[in-house]
Short mmCIF file of C-alpha atoms in Angstrom, two decimals:
data_model
loop_
_atom_site.label_atom_id
_atom_site.label_comp_id
_atom_site.label_asym_id
_atom_site.label_seq_id
_atom_site.Cartn_x
_atom_site.Cartn_y
_atom_site.Cartn_z
CA MET A 1345 19.71 1.30 -82.37
CA PHE A 1346 19.50 4.53 -80.24
CA PRO A 1347 16.15 3.44 -78.55
CA LYS A 1348 17.57 0.09 -77.53
CA LEU A 1349 20.57 1.98 -76.15
CA GLY A 1350 18.09 3.92 -73.91
CA LEU A 1351 16.11 0.69 -72.70
CA ILE A 1352 19.75 -0.59 -71.64
CA VAL A 1353 20.55 2.85 -69.74
CA ALA A 1354 17.24 2.64 -68.15
CA PHE A 1355 17.50 -0.97 -66.85
CA LEU A 1356 21.15 -0.36 -65.52
CA HIS A 1357 19.71 2.61 -63.41
CA VAL A 1358 17.24 0.29 -61.79
CA ILE A 1359 20.01 -2.15 -60.97
CA VAL A 1360 22.23 0.26 -59.52
CA ASN A 1361 19.23 1.83 -57.18
CA ALA A 1362 18.23 -1.59 -56.01
CA ASP A 1363 18.88 -3.29 -52.85
CA LYS A 1364 20.28 -6.93 -52.39
CA SER A 1365 16.60 -8.29 -52.87
CA GLY A 1366 16.19 -6.69 -56.03
CA ILE A 1367 13.66 -4.03 -54.99
CA PRO A 1368 14.17 -0.28 -56.05
CA ASN A 1369 15.90 1.52 -53.33
CA ASP A 1370 13.38 4.13 -52.18
CA SER A 1371 16.21 5.94 -50.15
CA GLN A 1372 17.43 7.68 -53.26
CA SER A 1373 13.95 9.37 -53.48
CA PRO A 1374 14.20 13.24 -53.14
CA VAL A 1375 12.84 13.25 -49.72
CA ALA A 1376 14.80 10.10 -48.74
CA ASN A 1377 17.91 12.05 -49.87
CA GLU A 1378 17.08 15.31 -48.02
CA VAL A 1379 16.60 12.94 -44.87
CA GLU A 1380 20.11 11.49 -45.14
CA ASP A 1381 21.61 14.44 -46.18
CA GLU A 1382 20.35 16.04 -42.52
CA ARG A 1383 21.66 12.70 -40.62
CA LEU A 1384 24.76 13.20 -42.24
CA ASN A 1385 24.98 16.65 -41.34
CA GLY A 1386 23.99 16.00 -37.70
CA SER A 1387 20.64 17.78 -37.83
CA ILE A 1388 18.96 14.44 -37.16
CA PRO A 1389 20.39 12.77 -33.94
CA LYS A 1390 20.79 8.97 -34.15
CA THR A 1391 19.00 8.84 -30.47
CA PRO A 1392 15.61 10.71 -30.62
CA ARG A 1393 15.62 13.84 -28.41
CA LEU A 1394 12.84 15.27 -26.02
CA TYR A 1395 13.06 19.09 -25.04
CA LEU A 1396 11.85 20.41 -21.85
CA ALA A 1397 9.57 23.32 -21.71
CA CYS A 1398 11.17 26.63 -20.24
CA ASP A 1399 12.39 26.21 -16.84
CA ARG A 1400 11.26 22.60 -16.36
CA GLU A 1401 14.71 20.97 -15.80
CA LYS A 1402 15.01 21.83 -12.08
CA SER A 1403 13.99 18.66 -10.89
CA LEU A 1404 16.19 16.87 -13.46
CA LEU A 1405 19.46 19.24 -12.31
CA ARG A 1406 18.45 17.44 -8.94
CA ARG A 1407 18.52 14.04 -10.38
CA HIS A 1408 14.89 13.26 -9.78
CA PRO A 1409 14.41 10.46 -12.35
CA TRP A 1410 10.86 11.12 -13.61
CA ILE A 1411 9.74 13.48 -16.36
CA TYR A 1412 5.95 14.18 -16.35
CA SER A 1413 3.97 15.00 -19.47
CA GLY A 1414 3.62 18.72 -18.48
CA ALA A 1415 7.34 19.29 -18.87
CA VAL A 1416 7.65 18.28 -22.13
CA ASP A 1417 7.87 20.75 -24.96
CA ARG A 1418 8.48 18.62 -27.98
CA VAL A 1419 10.07 15.31 -29.15
CA GLU A 1420 12.25 15.52 -32.38
CA GLY A 1421 12.95 11.95 -34.00
CA ARG A 1422 10.83 8.75 -34.13
CA VAL A 1423 10.97 7.09 -30.92
CA ARG A 1424 9.27 3.63 -29.99
CA SER A 1425 7.55 3.13 -26.65
CA GLY A 1426 10.21 2.12 -23.95
CA ALA A 1427 13.16 3.25 -26.64
CA THR A 1428 16.03 5.41 -25.28
CA ILE A 1429 15.50 9.11 -25.78
CA ASP A 1430 17.97 11.99 -24.69
CA ILE A 1431 16.52 14.69 -22.48
CA TYR A 1432 17.60 18.52 -23.23
CA ASP A 1433 16.59 21.81 -21.44
CA ASP A 1434 14.96 24.48 -23.91
CA LYS A 1435 18.33 25.72 -24.52
CA GLY A 1436 19.74 22.49 -26.15
CA ASN A 1437 21.78 21.54 -23.13
CA TRP A 1438 21.98 17.79 -22.73
CA LEU A 1439 20.42 16.51 -19.10
CA ALA A 1440 19.88 12.88 -19.24
CA ARG A 1441 19.13 9.35 -21.06
CA ALA A 1442 15.88 8.11 -20.66
CA SER A 1443 13.30 5.77 -21.68
CA TRP A 1444 10.21 6.92 -23.34
CA SER A 1445 6.67 6.23 -21.87
CA PRO A 1446 4.11 7.81 -24.44
CA LEU A 1447 0.99 6.57 -22.70
CA SER A 1448 1.89 7.32 -19.00
CA GLN A 1449 1.71 10.65 -17.07
CA ILE A 1450 5.74 10.07 -16.39
CA ARG A 1451 6.55 10.39 -20.12
CA ALA A 1452 10.23 9.46 -19.25
CA ARG A 1453 12.16 7.70 -16.46
CA VAL A 1454 15.90 8.26 -16.56
CA TRP A 1455 18.62 5.77 -17.04
CA SER A 1456 21.47 7.80 -16.48
CA PHE A 1457 22.81 11.20 -15.98
CA ILE A 1458 26.27 10.35 -17.75
CA GLU A 1459 26.15 11.42 -21.32
CA ASP A 1460 28.51 8.90 -22.44
CA GLU A 1461 26.93 5.82 -20.61
CA GLN A 1462 25.12 3.42 -23.07
CA ILE A 1463 21.81 1.51 -22.06
CA ASP A 1464 23.19 -1.83 -22.90
CA VAL A 1465 23.83 -5.15 -21.09
CA ASN A 1466 27.11 -3.86 -19.59
CA PHE A 1467 24.84 -0.63 -18.23
CA PHE A 1468 22.52 -3.57 -16.40
CA LEU A 1469 25.56 -5.58 -15.28
CA HIS A 1470 27.09 -2.65 -13.38
CA ARG A 1471 23.78 -1.62 -11.84
CA LEU A 1472 23.25 -5.36 -10.48
CA LYS A 1473 26.79 -5.71 -9.17
CA VAL A 1474 26.45 -2.37 -7.16
CA ALA A 1475 23.12 -3.49 -6.03
CA GLN A 1476 24.31 -6.97 -4.69
CA ARG A 1477 26.97 -5.46 -2.62
CA LEU A 1478 24.27 -3.79 -0.37
CA ARG A 1479 22.36 -6.90 -0.43
CA THR A 1480 25.33 -9.13 0.31
CA SER A 1481 25.83 -7.18 3.59
CA LEU A 1482 22.40 -7.20 4.93
CA ALA A 1483 22.02 -10.91 3.97
CA THR A 1484 24.97 -11.74 6.21
CA ARG A 1485 24.07 -9.58 8.80
CA ASP A 1486 20.48 -10.54 9.11
CA SER A 1487 20.99 -14.20 8.30
CA LEU A 1488 18.94 -13.86 4.96
CA ASP A 1489 18.63 -15.83 1.89
CA SER A 1490 16.03 -13.97 0.49
CA TYR A 1491 15.67 -10.02 -0.21
CA ARG A 1492 15.00 -7.33 -2.65
CA LEU A 1493 17.89 -7.37 -5.28
CA ILE A 1494 16.40 -4.43 -7.24
CA SER A 1495 14.14 -1.79 -5.96
CA GLY A 1496 13.54 0.18 -9.33
CA GLU A 1497 14.30 3.89 -9.05
CA SER A 1498 15.94 3.41 -5.68
CA ASP A 1499 18.86 1.17 -7.33
CA GLY A 1500 18.77 3.17 -10.85
CA LEU A 1501 16.68 0.78 -12.72
CA PRO A 1502 13.20 2.58 -12.92
CA GLY A 1503 10.20 0.20 -13.61
CA ILE A 1504 12.40 -3.22 -12.53
CA VAL A 1505 11.74 -5.13 -9.31
CA ILE A 1506 13.90 -8.16 -8.82
CA ASP A 1507 13.24 -10.22 -5.57
CA ARG A 1508 15.59 -13.15 -4.51
CA TYR A 1509 14.32 -16.14 -2.72
CA GLY A 1510 17.17 -18.61 -2.51
CA ASP A 1511 17.99 -19.90 -5.64
CA PHE A 1512 14.79 -18.17 -7.41
CA LEU A 1513 14.94 -14.67 -9.00
CA VAL A 1514 11.48 -13.35 -9.22
CA LEU A 1515 11.50 -10.49 -11.89
CA GLN A 1516 8.76 -7.61 -12.32
CA LEU A 1517 8.99 -5.33 -15.28
CA LEU A 1518 6.75 -2.41 -14.67
CA SER A 1519 7.36 0.25 -17.17
CA SER A 1520 7.76 0.10 -20.97
CA GLY A 1521 11.14 0.98 -20.66
CA ALA A 1522 12.20 -1.95 -18.45
CA GLU A 1523 10.16 -3.84 -20.85
CA TYR A 1524 12.01 -2.62 -24.27
CA HIS A 1525 15.36 -3.61 -22.50
CA ARG A 1526 13.88 -7.20 -21.32
CA GLU A 1527 16.76 -9.14 -23.27
CA ASN A 1528 19.54 -6.87 -22.03
CA LEU A 1529 18.38 -7.07 -18.43
CA LEU A 1530 17.90 -10.82 -18.69
CA LYS A 1531 21.73 -11.28 -20.35
CA ALA A 1532 22.94 -9.49 -17.28
CA LEU A 1533 21.01 -11.32 -14.89
CA LYS A 1534 22.30 -14.85 -16.09
CA ARG A 1535 25.84 -13.49 -16.13
CA CYS A 1536 25.44 -12.37 -12.71
CA TYR A 1537 23.44 -15.18 -11.28
CA PRO A 1538 24.02 -18.16 -13.73
CA LYS A 1539 22.55 -20.87 -11.07
CA CYS A 1540 19.64 -19.22 -10.49
CA SER A 1541 16.15 -19.78 -12.01
CA ILE A 1542 14.36 -16.87 -13.27
CA TYR A 1543 10.42 -16.54 -12.76
CA GLU A 1544 8.29 -13.54 -13.90
CA ARG A 1545 5.63 -11.78 -11.93
CA SER A 1546 4.69 -9.09 -14.13
CA ASP A 1547 1.06 -9.64 -13.69
CA VAL A 1548 0.28 -6.09 -12.10
CA ALA A 1549 -2.21 -3.75 -13.28
CA VAL A 1550 0.35 -0.73 -13.47
CA ARG A 1551 1.49 -2.47 -16.92
CA LYS A 1552 -1.75 -1.31 -18.54
CA LYS A 1553 -0.68 2.18 -17.86
CA GLU A 1554 2.16 1.86 -19.94
CA GLY A 1555 0.30 -0.04 -22.81
CA LEU A 1556 1.57 -3.76 -21.64
CA ARG A 1557 -0.04 -6.82 -21.27
CA LYS A 1558 0.35 -8.88 -17.96
CA THR A 1559 2.78 -11.72 -18.31
CA GLN A 1560 3.97 -14.44 -15.84
CA GLY A 1561 5.70 -17.57 -15.85
CA VAL A 1562 9.35 -19.38 -16.04
CA ILE A 1563 11.75 -17.25 -18.02
CA SER A 1564 14.87 -19.59 -17.25
CA GLY A 1565 15.63 -22.59 -15.25
CA ASP A 1566 13.21 -24.39 -12.73
CA GLN A 1567 9.80 -24.36 -12.29
CA PRO A 1568 9.22 -22.96 -8.71
CA PRO A 1569 7.52 -25.64 -6.38
CA HIS A 1570 4.43 -24.65 -4.89
CA LEU A 1571 6.01 -23.48 -1.65
CA LEU A 1572 9.52 -22.27 -1.53
CA HIS A 1573 11.54 -22.61 2.12
CA ILE A 1574 13.18 -19.25 2.74
CA ARG A 1575 15.23 -17.86 6.10
CA GLU A 1576 14.83 -14.72 7.89
CA HIS A 1577 16.95 -14.01 11.04
CA ASP A 1578 15.87 -16.93 13.24
CA MET A 1579 12.39 -17.92 11.29
CA SER A 1580 11.64 -19.93 8.45
CA PHE A 1581 8.85 -19.22 5.83
CA LEU A 1582 7.30 -20.98 3.18
CA VAL A 1583 6.42 -18.62 0.21
CA ASP A 1584 4.39 -18.88 -2.84
CA ILE A 1585 5.91 -16.84 -5.72
CA VAL A 1586 3.64 -18.07 -8.14
CA GLN A 1587 0.19 -16.97 -6.73
CA GLY A 1588 1.48 -15.04 -3.63
CA HIS A 1589 0.97 -11.20 -3.02
CA LYS A 1590 3.75 -9.09 -4.70
CA THR A 1591 6.26 -11.66 -5.51
CA GLY A 1592 5.46 -14.13 -2.90
CA PHE A 1593 6.31 -12.72 0.69
CA TYR A 1594 6.39 -9.06 2.26
CA LEU A 1595 10.07 -8.83 2.42
CA ASP A 1596 9.95 -5.15 2.99
CA GLN A 1597 8.25 -5.81 6.33
CA ARG A 1598 11.30 -7.48 8.01
CA ASP A 1599 12.18 -4.87 10.30
CA GLY A 1600 8.77 -4.56 11.69
CA ARG A 1601 8.48 -8.35 12.22
CA ILE A 1602 11.83 -8.58 14.05
CA ALA A 1603 10.68 -5.43 16.22
CA ALA A 1604 6.87 -6.77 16.99
CA ARG A 1605 8.41 -9.56 19.24
CA LYS A 1606 9.82 -7.35 21.71
CA TYR A 1607 6.25 -5.71 22.50
CA ALA A 1608 4.45 -8.93 22.43
CA ILE A 1609 5.78 -10.53 25.45
CA GLY A 1610 2.96 -11.90 27.34
CA ARG A 1611 0.59 -10.15 25.41
CA ARG A 1612 -2.95 -11.36 23.51
CA VAL A 1613 -2.09 -10.62 20.02
CA LEU A 1614 -4.45 -9.51 16.97
CA ASP A 1615 -2.72 -9.80 13.76
CA CYS A 1616 -5.02 -8.09 11.36
CA PHE A 1617 -4.14 -8.79 7.60
CA SER A 1618 -1.87 -11.30 8.40
CA TYR A 1619 -1.33 -12.85 5.32
CA THR A 1620 0.83 -16.08 5.65
CA GLY A 1621 1.74 -15.61 9.45
CA GLY A 1622 5.03 -13.51 9.29
CA PHE A 1623 4.12 -11.12 12.22
CA SER A 1624 2.62 -14.11 14.30
CA VAL A 1625 5.61 -16.24 13.83
CA SER A 1626 7.70 -13.38 14.96
CA VAL A 1627 5.45 -12.53 18.31
CA MET A 1628 5.05 -16.11 18.87
CA LYS A 1629 8.79 -16.49 19.13
CA GLY A 1630 8.92 -13.32 21.53
CA GLY A 1631 6.47 -15.06 23.86
CA CYS A 1632 3.34 -13.82 23.38
CA ARG A 1633 0.20 -15.21 25.22
CA GLU A 1634 -1.88 -15.97 22.16
CA VAL A 1635 -2.51 -14.75 18.54
CA ILE A 1636 -5.23 -14.49 16.41
CA ASN A 1637 -4.39 -14.39 12.57
CA VAL A 1638 -7.17 -12.26 10.66
CA ASP A 1639 -7.37 -12.53 6.69
CA THR A 1640 -9.70 -12.94 4.01
CA SER A 1641 -7.84 -15.47 2.27
CA GLN A 1642 -8.19 -19.32 3.55
CA GLN A 1643 -5.41 -20.03 1.16
CA VAL A 1644 -3.02 -17.64 2.98
CA LEU A 1645 -4.29 -18.85 6.37
CA ASP A 1646 -3.49 -22.19 5.58
CA ILE A 1647 0.06 -21.32 4.44
CA ALA A 1648 0.38 -19.12 7.68
CA LYS A 1649 -0.73 -22.40 9.96
CA GLN A 1650 2.16 -24.26 8.07
CA ASN A 1651 4.85 -21.38 8.91
CA LEU A 1652 3.96 -21.70 12.61
CA ALA A 1653 4.37 -25.43 12.51
CA LEU A 1654 7.55 -24.96 10.36
CA ASN A 1655 9.07 -22.99 13.28
CA ARG A 1656 7.86 -25.35 15.95
CA LEU A 1657 5.53 -22.98 17.70
CA ASP A 1658 2.67 -24.04 20.03
CA MET A 1659 -0.31 -23.96 17.76
CA SER A 1660 -2.34 -23.95 20.81
CA ARG A 1661 -1.77 -20.32 21.39
CA ALA A 1662 -2.75 -19.25 17.67
CA ARG A 1663 -6.07 -19.02 15.93
CA PHE A 1664 -6.97 -18.36 12.30
CA VAL A 1665 -10.28 -16.17 11.45
CA ARG A 1666 -11.04 -15.63 7.89
CA ASP A 1667 -12.94 -12.32 8.22
CA ASP A 1668 -13.16 -8.92 6.76
CA VAL A 1669 -10.66 -6.96 9.36
CA PHE A 1670 -13.16 -3.94 9.46
CA GLN A 1671 -16.27 -5.91 10.17
CA LEU A 1672 -14.34 -8.13 12.78
CA LEU A 1673 -13.15 -5.28 14.48
CA ARG A 1674 -16.59 -3.92 14.85
CA ARG A 1675 -18.00 -7.34 16.07
CA TYR A 1676 -15.10 -7.84 18.60
CA ARG A 1677 -16.13 -3.87 20.05
CA GLU A 1678 -19.69 -4.96 20.52
CA GLU A 1679 -18.47 -8.34 22.19
CA GLY A 1680 -16.12 -6.40 24.55
CA GLU A 1681 -13.17 -8.41 23.29
CA THR A 1682 -9.72 -6.93 24.42
CA PHE A 1683 -6.16 -7.17 23.52
CA GLY A 1684 -2.84 -6.37 24.53
CA MET A 1685 -1.31 -5.94 21.01
CA ILE A 1686 -2.91 -5.19 17.71
CA ILE A 1687 -1.13 -5.14 14.47
CA LEU A 1688 -2.45 -3.52 11.45
CA ASP A 1689 -0.80 -4.00 7.95
CA PRO A 1690 -3.58 -3.46 5.49
CA PRO A 1691 -2.98 -3.26 1.73
CA LYS A 1692 -2.70 -0.13 -0.22
CA PHE A 1693 -5.67 2.04 0.22
CA ALA A 1694 -4.78 4.63 -2.39
CA GLU A 1695 -3.69 3.69 -5.79
CA ASN A 1696 -3.80 7.47 -6.98
CA ARG A 1697 -4.27 11.10 -5.70
CA ASN A 1698 -8.18 10.51 -6.34
CA GLN A 1699 -8.54 8.00 -3.70
CA LEU A 1700 -6.08 9.74 -1.15
CA ALA A 1701 -9.11 11.39 0.82
CA SER A 1702 -11.13 8.15 1.21
CA ALA A 1703 -7.49 6.28 2.07
CA CYS A 1704 -7.37 8.83 4.83
CA ARG A 1705 -10.90 7.92 6.11
CA GLY A 1706 -10.14 4.45 6.13
CA TYR A 1707 -6.99 4.47 7.77
CA LYS A 1708 -8.73 6.71 10.57
CA ASP A 1709 -11.54 4.25 10.94
CA ILE A 1710 -9.42 1.00 11.26
CA ASN A 1711 -7.05 2.78 13.66
CA MET A 1712 -9.89 4.18 16.04
CA LEU A 1713 -11.63 0.64 16.20
CA ALA A 1714 -8.29 -0.83 17.05
CA MET A 1715 -7.59 1.47 19.71
CA GLN A 1716 -11.06 0.95 20.90
CA LEU A 1717 -10.08 -2.82 21.64
CA LEU A 1718 -6.81 -2.23 23.06
CA GLU A 1719 -6.39 -2.75 26.90
CA PRO A 1720 -4.61 0.17 28.94
CA GLU A 1721 -1.17 0.44 27.81
CA GLY A 1722 -1.60 -1.87 24.80
CA ILE A 1723 0.44 -1.75 21.86
CA LEU A 1724 -0.56 -0.84 18.38
CA MET A 1725 1.55 -1.44 15.31
CA THR A 1726 0.32 0.21 12.50
CA PHE A 1727 1.35 0.56 8.99
CA SER A 1728 0.57 2.12 5.36
CA CYS A 1729 2.19 1.04 2.17
CA SER A 1730 0.41 3.60 0.22
CA GLY A 1731 3.13 5.74 -1.48
CA LEU A 1732 1.08 8.85 -1.53
CA MET A 1733 0.48 8.77 2.01
CA THR A 1734 3.40 10.58 3.75
CA THR A 1735 4.73 9.82 6.95
CA ASP A 1736 3.62 12.98 8.56
CA LEU A 1737 0.09 12.79 7.19
CA PHE A 1738 -0.07 9.19 8.34
CA GLN A 1739 0.90 9.97 11.95
CA LYS A 1740 -1.64 12.92 12.03
CA ILE A 1741 -4.35 10.32 11.02
CA ILE A 1742 -3.24 8.16 13.84
CA ALA A 1743 -3.55 10.97 16.34
CA ASP A 1744 -7.09 11.96 15.04
CA ALA A 1745 -8.08 8.28 15.44
CA ALA A 1746 -6.99 8.46 19.03
CA LEU A 1747 -9.12 11.48 19.87
CA ASP A 1748 -12.34 9.68 18.09
CA ALA A 1749 -11.34 6.51 19.99
CA LYS A 1750 -11.03 8.94 23.38
CA ARG A 1751 -7.57 7.27 24.00
CA GLU A 1752 -4.32 8.81 24.71
CA ILE A 1753 -1.72 7.57 22.51
CA GLN A 1754 2.46 7.79 22.45
CA PHE A 1755 4.35 7.09 19.57
CA ILE A 1756 7.04 5.19 20.85
CA GLU A 1757 8.77 3.78 17.54
CA GLN A 1758 8.87 4.66 14.06
CA PHE A 1759 9.26 1.93 10.97
CA ARG A 1760 9.99 1.94 7.41
CA GLN A 1761 10.76 -0.49 4.85
CA ALA A 1762 13.85 -2.51 5.33
CA ALA A 1763 17.19 -1.75 3.95
CA ASP A 1764 17.10 -3.88 0.83
CA HIS A 1765 14.40 -1.41 -0.18
CA PRO A 1766 16.42 1.56 -0.20
CA VAL A 1767 15.48 5.26 -1.06
CA ALA A 1768 17.36 7.24 -3.44
CA GLY A 1769 18.07 10.60 -2.04
CA ALA A 1770 16.60 12.32 -5.44
CA HIS A 1771 13.69 10.01 -5.38
CA PRO A 1772 11.78 10.36 -1.72
CA GLU A 1773 8.87 8.51 -3.89
CA GLY A 1774 10.51 5.44 -3.08
CA LEU A 1775 9.83 5.58 0.53
CA TYR A 1776 6.31 3.79 0.42
CA LEU A 1777 6.07 1.94 3.87
CA LYS A 1778 5.86 3.69 6.99
CA GLY A 1779 4.67 2.70 10.24
CA PHE A 1780 4.36 3.36 13.82
CA ALA A 1781 4.45 1.55 17.52
CA CYS A 1782 2.07 3.36 19.72
CA ARG A 1783 1.48 2.88 23.42
CA VAL A 1784 -2.42 3.40 23.82
CA GLU A 1785 -3.26 4.74 27.39
#
């Protein structure tokens, strides 16, 4: 009798310690009990914690949103790539709530400096609404239907870029934290912009640094047409959001485009790295004598032709040259060509600090060549979109290029990215586009 009773007791013990699937509940093991007791006692946080090394909290106290790997002392708790993690100083004081990027030199990107703010749909809704208020005022002022809606850290949403082209939102998720909160962000976007289609262009190389694959395609709504029609000031443009550079168009150059026309009156203009003709449309509207568009891609030059035609401009005053800009400038110098105005808006020369020295040489070389082709009192509009290139360094490079070109220059106007690409006070790295208009004697 007693052996049977023992079997019954053992059977009941298994039933009591089983979950609903009938599998024994391992949480009742001694180790699991210890972890559970610690969680109940509060010694293991619900949100994982990152503790900074001694005296490494100064940038966070100034609200800079990045935490580099060298500032990290330890991480407590299990945390998935992209998940939320709370930041503490070495004394245990709470500092910020961030996303965890274990594969990046930037180990954490701050979402919030408010301790009771949760990173959920409402968080993204609030950020979107704040950002939209700025863009609405700009769109009204400048007659825009296209603009940058979210500019990453500058709008309190690190790793997230959203450009609006009419009824299309083009999304880029550039960090593991942005990817982790994809669904919360999309829910917020659909609530704020229920009539807009959403297209993703997360096809950029920086995702690899975060351990993410490139991805592209329709998220919701309609498939975009081959070319979207957008409006900017008194100009119209056709934009390819599927295959075009960035999200389709250089929205950040809006101020530069409108400024260029006042310098172009009656001049022969060389537009280098012309892409789809944004500057060319503007200088032709400003009354230039002729404009030559130069790019290595025939596809974008064909769109540039369409953009000039769309704005009903005199095509006989425009030429389109498919060539390498550096080689073409040298050839023009040998042939004795001259121009009244040259626009240099090259792609990024420096992707990282190791490339900065070679980028400086590249900027100096191309600006020197351009100055040698300018007529006396000609205008050079020159830009750098390399975030590592400071404005002061870029200005010095231009001045040095003038010495090598044996030309005297005056800096007459300074440019930066348009206002829909703001720069947060605590994140000066957000200022990536800089440029100058120079009068070349």
